[in-house]
PDB file of C-alpha atoms in Angstrom:
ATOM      1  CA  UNK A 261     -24.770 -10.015   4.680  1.00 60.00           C
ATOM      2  CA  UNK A 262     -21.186  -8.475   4.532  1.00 73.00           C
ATOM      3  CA  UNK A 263     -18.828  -8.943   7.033  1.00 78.00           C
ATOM      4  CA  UNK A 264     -15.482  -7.137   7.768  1.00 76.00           C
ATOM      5  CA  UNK A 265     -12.427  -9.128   6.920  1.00 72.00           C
ATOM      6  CA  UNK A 266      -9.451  -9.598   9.808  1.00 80.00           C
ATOM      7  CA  UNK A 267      -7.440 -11.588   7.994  1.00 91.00           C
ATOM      8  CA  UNK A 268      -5.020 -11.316   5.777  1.00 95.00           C
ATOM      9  CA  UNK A 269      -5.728 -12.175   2.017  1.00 94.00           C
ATOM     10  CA  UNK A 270      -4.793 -11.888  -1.384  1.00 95.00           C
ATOM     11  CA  UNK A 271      -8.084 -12.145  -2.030  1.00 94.00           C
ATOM     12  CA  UNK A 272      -8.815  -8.287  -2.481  1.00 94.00           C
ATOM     13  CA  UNK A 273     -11.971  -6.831  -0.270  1.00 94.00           C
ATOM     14  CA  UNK A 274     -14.417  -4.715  -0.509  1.00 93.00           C
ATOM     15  CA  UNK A 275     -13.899  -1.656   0.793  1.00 94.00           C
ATOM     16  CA  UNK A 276     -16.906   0.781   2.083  1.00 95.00           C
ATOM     17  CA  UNK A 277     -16.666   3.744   3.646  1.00 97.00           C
ATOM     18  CA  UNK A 278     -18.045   4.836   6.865  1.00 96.00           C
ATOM     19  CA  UNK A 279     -19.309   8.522   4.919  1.00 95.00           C
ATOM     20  CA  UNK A 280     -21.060   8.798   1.501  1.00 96.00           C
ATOM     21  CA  UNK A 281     -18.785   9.070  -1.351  1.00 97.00           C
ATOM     22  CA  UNK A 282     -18.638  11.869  -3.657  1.00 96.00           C
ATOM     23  CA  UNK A 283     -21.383  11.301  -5.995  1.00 94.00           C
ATOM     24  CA  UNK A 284     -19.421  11.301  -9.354  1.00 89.00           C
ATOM     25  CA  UNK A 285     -22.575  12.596 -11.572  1.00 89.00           C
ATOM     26  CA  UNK A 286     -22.901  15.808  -9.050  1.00 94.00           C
ATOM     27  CA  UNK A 287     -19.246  16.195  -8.549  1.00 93.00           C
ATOM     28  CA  UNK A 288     -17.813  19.431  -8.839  1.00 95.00           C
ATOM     29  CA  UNK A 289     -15.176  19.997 -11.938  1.00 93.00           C
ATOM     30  CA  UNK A 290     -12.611  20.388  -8.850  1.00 95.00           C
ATOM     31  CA  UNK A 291     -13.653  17.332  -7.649  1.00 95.00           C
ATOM     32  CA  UNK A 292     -13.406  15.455 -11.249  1.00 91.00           C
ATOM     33  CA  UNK A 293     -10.172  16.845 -12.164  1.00 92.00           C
ATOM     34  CA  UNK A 294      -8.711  15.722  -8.728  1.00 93.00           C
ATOM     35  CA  UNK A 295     -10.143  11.535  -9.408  1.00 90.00           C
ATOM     36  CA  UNK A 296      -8.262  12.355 -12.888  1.00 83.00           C
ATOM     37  CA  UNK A 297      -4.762  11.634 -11.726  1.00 60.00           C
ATOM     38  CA  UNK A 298      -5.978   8.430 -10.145  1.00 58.00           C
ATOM     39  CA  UNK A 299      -3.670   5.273 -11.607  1.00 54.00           C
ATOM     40  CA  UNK A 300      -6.410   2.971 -11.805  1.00 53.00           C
ATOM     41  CA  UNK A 301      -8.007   1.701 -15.158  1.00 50.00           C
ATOM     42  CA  UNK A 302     -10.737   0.368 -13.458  1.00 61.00           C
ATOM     43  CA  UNK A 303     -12.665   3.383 -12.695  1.00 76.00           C
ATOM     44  CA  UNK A 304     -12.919   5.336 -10.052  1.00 87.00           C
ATOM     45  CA  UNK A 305     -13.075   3.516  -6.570  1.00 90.00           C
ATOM     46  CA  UNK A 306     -14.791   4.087  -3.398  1.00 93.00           C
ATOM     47  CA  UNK A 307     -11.564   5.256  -1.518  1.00 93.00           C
ATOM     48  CA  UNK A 308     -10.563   7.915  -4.201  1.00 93.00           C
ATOM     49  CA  UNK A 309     -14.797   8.694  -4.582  1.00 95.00           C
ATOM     50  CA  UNK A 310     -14.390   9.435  -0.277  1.00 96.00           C
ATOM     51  CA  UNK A 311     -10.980  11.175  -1.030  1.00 96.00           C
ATOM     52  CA  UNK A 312     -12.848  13.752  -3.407  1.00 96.00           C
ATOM     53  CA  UNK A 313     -14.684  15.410  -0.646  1.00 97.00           C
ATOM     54  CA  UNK A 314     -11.187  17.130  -0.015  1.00 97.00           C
ATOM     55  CA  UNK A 315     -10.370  17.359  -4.035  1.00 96.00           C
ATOM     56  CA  UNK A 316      -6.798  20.110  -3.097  1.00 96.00           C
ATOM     57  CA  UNK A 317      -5.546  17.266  -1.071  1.00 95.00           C
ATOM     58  CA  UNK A 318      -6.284  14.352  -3.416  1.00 95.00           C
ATOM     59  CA  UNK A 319      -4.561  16.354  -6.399  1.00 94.00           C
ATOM     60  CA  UNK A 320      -1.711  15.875  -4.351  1.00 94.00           C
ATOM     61  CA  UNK A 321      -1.840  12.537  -2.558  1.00 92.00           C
ATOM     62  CA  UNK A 322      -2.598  11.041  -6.375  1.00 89.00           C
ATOM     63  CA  UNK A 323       0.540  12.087  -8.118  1.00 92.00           C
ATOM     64  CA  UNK A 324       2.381  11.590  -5.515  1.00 94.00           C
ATOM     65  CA  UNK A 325       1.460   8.191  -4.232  1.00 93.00           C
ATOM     66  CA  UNK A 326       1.685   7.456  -8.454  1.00 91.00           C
ATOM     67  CA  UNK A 327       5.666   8.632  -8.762  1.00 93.00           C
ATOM     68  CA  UNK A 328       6.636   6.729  -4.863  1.00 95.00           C
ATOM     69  CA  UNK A 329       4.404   3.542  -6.606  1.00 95.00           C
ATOM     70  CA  UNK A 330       4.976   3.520 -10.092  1.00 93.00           C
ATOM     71  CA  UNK A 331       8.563   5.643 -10.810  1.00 90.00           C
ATOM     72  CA  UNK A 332      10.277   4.013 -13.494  1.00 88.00           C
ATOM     73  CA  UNK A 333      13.859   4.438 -11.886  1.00 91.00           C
ATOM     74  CA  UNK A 334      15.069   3.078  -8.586  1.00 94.00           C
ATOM     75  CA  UNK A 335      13.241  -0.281  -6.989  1.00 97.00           C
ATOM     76  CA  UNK A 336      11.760  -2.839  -8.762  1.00 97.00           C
ATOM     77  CA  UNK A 337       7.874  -2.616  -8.842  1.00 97.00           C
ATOM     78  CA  UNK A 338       7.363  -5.651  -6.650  1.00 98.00           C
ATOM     79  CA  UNK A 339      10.087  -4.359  -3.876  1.00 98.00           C
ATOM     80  CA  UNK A 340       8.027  -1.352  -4.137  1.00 98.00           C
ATOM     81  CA  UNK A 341       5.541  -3.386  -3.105  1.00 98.00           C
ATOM     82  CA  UNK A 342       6.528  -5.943  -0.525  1.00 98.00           C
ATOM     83  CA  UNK A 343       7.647  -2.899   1.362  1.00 98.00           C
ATOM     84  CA  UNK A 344       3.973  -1.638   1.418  1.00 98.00           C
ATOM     85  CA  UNK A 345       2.699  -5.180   1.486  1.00 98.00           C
ATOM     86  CA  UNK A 346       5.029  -4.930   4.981  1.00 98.00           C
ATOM     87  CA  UNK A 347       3.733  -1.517   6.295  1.00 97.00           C
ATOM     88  CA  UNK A 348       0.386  -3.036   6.292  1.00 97.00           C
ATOM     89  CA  UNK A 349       0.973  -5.900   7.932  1.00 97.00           C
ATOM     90  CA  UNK A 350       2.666  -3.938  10.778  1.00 96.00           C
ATOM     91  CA  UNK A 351      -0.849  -1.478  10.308  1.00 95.00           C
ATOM     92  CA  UNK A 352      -3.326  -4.735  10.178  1.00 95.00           C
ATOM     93  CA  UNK A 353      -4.617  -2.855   7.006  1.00 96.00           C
ATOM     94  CA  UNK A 354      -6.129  -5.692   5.369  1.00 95.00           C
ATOM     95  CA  UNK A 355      -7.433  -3.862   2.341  1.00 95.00           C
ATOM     96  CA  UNK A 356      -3.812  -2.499   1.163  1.00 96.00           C
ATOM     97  CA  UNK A 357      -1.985  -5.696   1.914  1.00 97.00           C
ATOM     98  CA  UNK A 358      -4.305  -7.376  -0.527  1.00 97.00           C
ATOM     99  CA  UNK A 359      -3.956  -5.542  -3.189  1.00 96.00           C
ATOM    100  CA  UNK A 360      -0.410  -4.985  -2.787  1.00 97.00           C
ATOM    101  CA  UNK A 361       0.234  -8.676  -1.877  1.00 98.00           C
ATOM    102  CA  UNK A 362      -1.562  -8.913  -5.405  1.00 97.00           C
ATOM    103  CA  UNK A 363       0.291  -7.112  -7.113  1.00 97.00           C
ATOM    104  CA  UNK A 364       3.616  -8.594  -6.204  1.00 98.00           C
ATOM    105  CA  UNK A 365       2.145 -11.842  -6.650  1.00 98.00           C
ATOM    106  CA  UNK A 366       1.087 -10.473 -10.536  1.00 98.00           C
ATOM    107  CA  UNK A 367       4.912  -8.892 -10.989  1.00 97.00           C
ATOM    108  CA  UNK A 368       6.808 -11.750  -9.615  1.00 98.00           C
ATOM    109  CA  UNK A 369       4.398 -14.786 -10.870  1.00 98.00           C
ATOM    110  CA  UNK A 370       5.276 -16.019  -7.358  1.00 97.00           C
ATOM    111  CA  UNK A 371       3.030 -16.683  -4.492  1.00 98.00           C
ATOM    112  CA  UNK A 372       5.632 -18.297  -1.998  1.00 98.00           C
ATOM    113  CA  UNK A 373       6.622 -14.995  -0.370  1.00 98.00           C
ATOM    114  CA  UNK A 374       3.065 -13.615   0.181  1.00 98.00           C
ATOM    115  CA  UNK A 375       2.021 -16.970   1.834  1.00 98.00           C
ATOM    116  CA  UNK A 376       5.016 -17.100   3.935  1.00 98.00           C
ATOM    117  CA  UNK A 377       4.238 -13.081   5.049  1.00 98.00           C
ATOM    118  CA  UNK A 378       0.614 -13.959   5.477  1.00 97.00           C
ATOM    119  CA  UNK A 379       1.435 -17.099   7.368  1.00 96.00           C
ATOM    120  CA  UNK A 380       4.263 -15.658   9.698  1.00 96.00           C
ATOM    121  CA  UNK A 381       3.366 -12.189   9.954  1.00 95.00           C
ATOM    122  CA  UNK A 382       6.885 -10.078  10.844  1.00 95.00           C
ATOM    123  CA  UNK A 383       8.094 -13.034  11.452  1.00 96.00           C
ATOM    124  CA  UNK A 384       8.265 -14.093   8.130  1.00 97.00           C
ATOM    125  CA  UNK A 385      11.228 -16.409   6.402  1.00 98.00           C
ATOM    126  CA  UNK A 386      12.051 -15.035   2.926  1.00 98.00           C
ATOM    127  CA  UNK A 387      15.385 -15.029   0.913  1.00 97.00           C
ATOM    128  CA  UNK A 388      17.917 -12.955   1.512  1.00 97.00           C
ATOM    129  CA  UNK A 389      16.992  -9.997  -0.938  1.00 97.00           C
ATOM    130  CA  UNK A 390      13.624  -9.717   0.377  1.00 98.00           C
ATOM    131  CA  UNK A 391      13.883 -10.606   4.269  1.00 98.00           C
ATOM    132  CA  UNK A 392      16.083  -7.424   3.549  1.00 97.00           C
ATOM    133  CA  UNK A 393      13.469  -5.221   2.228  1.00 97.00           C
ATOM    134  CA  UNK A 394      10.415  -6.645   4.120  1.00 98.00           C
ATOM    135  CA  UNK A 395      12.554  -6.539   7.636  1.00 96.00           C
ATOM    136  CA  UNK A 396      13.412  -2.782   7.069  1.00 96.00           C
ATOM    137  CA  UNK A 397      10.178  -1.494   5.794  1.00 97.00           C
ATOM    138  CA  UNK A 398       8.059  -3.424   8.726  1.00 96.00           C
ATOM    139  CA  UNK A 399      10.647  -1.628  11.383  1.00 95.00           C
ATOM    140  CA  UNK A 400      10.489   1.406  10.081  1.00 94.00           C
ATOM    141  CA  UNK A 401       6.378   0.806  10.093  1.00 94.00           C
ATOM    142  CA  UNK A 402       6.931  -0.111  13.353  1.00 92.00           C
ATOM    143  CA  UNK A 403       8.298   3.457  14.639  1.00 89.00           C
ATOM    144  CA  UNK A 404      10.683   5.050  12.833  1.00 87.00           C
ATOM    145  CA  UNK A 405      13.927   4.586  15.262  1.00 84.00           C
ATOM    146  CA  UNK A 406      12.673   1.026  14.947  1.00 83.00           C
ATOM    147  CA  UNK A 407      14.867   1.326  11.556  1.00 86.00           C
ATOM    148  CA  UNK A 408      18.818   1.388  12.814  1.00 89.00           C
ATOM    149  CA  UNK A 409      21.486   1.595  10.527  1.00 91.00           C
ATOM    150  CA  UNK A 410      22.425  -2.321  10.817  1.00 93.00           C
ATOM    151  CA  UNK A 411      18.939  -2.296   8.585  1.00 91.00           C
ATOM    152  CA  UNK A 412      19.950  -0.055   6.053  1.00 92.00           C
ATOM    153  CA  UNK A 413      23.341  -1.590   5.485  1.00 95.00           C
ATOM    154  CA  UNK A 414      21.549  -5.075   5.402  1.00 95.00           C
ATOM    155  CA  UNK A 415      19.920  -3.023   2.592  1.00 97.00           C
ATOM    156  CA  UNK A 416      22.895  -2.355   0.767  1.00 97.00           C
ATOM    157  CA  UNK A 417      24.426  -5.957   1.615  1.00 97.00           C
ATOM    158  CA  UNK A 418      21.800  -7.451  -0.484  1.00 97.00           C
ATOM    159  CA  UNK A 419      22.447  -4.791  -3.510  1.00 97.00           C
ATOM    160  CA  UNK A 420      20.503  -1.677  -2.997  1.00 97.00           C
ATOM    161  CA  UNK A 421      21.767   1.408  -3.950  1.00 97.00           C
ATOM    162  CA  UNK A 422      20.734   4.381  -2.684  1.00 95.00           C
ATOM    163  CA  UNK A 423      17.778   5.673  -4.995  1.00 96.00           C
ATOM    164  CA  UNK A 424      16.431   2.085  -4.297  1.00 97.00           C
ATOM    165  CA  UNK A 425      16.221   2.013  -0.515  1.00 96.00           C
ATOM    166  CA  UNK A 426      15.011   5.690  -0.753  1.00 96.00           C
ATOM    167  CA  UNK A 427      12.068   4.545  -3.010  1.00 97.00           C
ATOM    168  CA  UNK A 428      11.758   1.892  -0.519  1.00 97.00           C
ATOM    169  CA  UNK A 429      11.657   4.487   2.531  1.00 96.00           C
ATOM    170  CA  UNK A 430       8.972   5.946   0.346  1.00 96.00           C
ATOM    171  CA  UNK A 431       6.941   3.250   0.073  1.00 96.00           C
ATOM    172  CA  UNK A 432       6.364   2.033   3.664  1.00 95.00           C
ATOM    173  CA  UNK A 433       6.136   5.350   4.638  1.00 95.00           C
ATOM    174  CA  UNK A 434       3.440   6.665   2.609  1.00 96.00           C
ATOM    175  CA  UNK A 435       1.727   3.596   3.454  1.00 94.00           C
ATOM    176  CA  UNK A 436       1.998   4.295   6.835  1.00 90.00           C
ATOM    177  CA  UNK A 437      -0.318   7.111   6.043  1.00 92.00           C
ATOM    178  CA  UNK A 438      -2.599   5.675   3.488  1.00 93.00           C
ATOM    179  CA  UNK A 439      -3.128   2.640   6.122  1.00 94.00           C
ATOM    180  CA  UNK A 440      -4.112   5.110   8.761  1.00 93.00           C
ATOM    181  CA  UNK A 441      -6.474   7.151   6.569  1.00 93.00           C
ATOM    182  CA  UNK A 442      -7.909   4.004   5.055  1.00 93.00           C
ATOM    183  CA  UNK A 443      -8.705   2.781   8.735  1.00 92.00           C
ATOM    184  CA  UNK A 444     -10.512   5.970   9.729  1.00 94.00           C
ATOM    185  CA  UNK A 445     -12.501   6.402   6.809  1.00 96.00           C
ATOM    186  CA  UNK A 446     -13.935   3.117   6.311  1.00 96.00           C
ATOM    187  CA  UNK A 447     -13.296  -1.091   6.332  1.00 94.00           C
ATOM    188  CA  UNK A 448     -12.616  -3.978   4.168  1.00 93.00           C
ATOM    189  CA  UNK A 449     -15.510  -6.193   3.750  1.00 93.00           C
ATOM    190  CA  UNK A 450     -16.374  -9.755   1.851  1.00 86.00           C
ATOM    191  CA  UNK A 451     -19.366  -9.964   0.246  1.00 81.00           C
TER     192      UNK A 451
END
């Protein structure tokens, strides 16, 4: 028997949703050319499957959530994501801080600062780069105001300039979204 996961892990959950996914043989060529833009070589997933029942707004959320994820200018890849490894902390969205926590793990061949997020939560002691760009995108997770200005100059103490902290606004932000609509459409499990 399953059973939903509360903690955090790297190790990366199942996730199953709480409606029936799009059935991908019966799906509609609107819904197929939406799970197209999808940046995942692993097929299609669950999430993006439950996504396709509204295929106008996942031919948007796909691209989008690609360029804020994956641009090739601005932050680094794994500041990209250690900011939405923070936003999902702050959200208790188990599923995305896996795989994000992954992924920075994969891009930085360094586990010390997921452990030490995972251990800690917000309280968390990193280096001075990264306490930088976890500590601004878990406030602005938080609440927005929760981000002052002494956070986005610690920002640019630490050597971002200003494409980089607005890829990093982008990243905690849209997983402030993509935690929410995770939560309400379904929940990690281990098999």
């Amino acid at each position: 028997m399953s059973e939903v996961v509360h903690t955090f892990t790297t190790t990366i959950p199942r996730w199953q949703p709480y409606v029936v996914p799009v059935d991908l043989a019966t799906a509609t060529d609107e819904q197929r050319a939406a799970m197209q833009v999808t940046p995942s070589s692993k097929g299609i997933s669950p999430y993006v499957l439950t996504l396709a029942h509204d295929p106008e707004s996942l031919a948007v959320r796909s691209p989008l959530f690609n360029l804020i994820m994956y641009g090739r200018d601005g932050l680094a890849g794994s500041e990209r994501e250690l900011g939405a490894v923070a936003a999902s902390v702050v959200n208790r969205c188990v599923y995305c801080a896996a795989v994000h926590a992954s992924r920075f793990n994969h891009l930085t061949k360094r586990t010390d600062v997921i452990e030490a997020v995972f251990a800690d939560g917000l309280e968390a002691t990193l280096d001075e780069h990264l306490q930088a760009i976890f500590d601004f995108s878990a406030r602005l997770s938080t609440t927005p105001p929760e981000a002052t200005v002494a956070d986005a100059q610690a920002l640019a103490d630490v050597g971002l300039n200003e494409l980089e902290c607005l890829d990093l606004v982008l990243s905690a932000a849209i997983f402030g979204w993509a935690n929410r609509l995770m939560h309400t459409l379904g929940e990690p499990m281990m098999d």
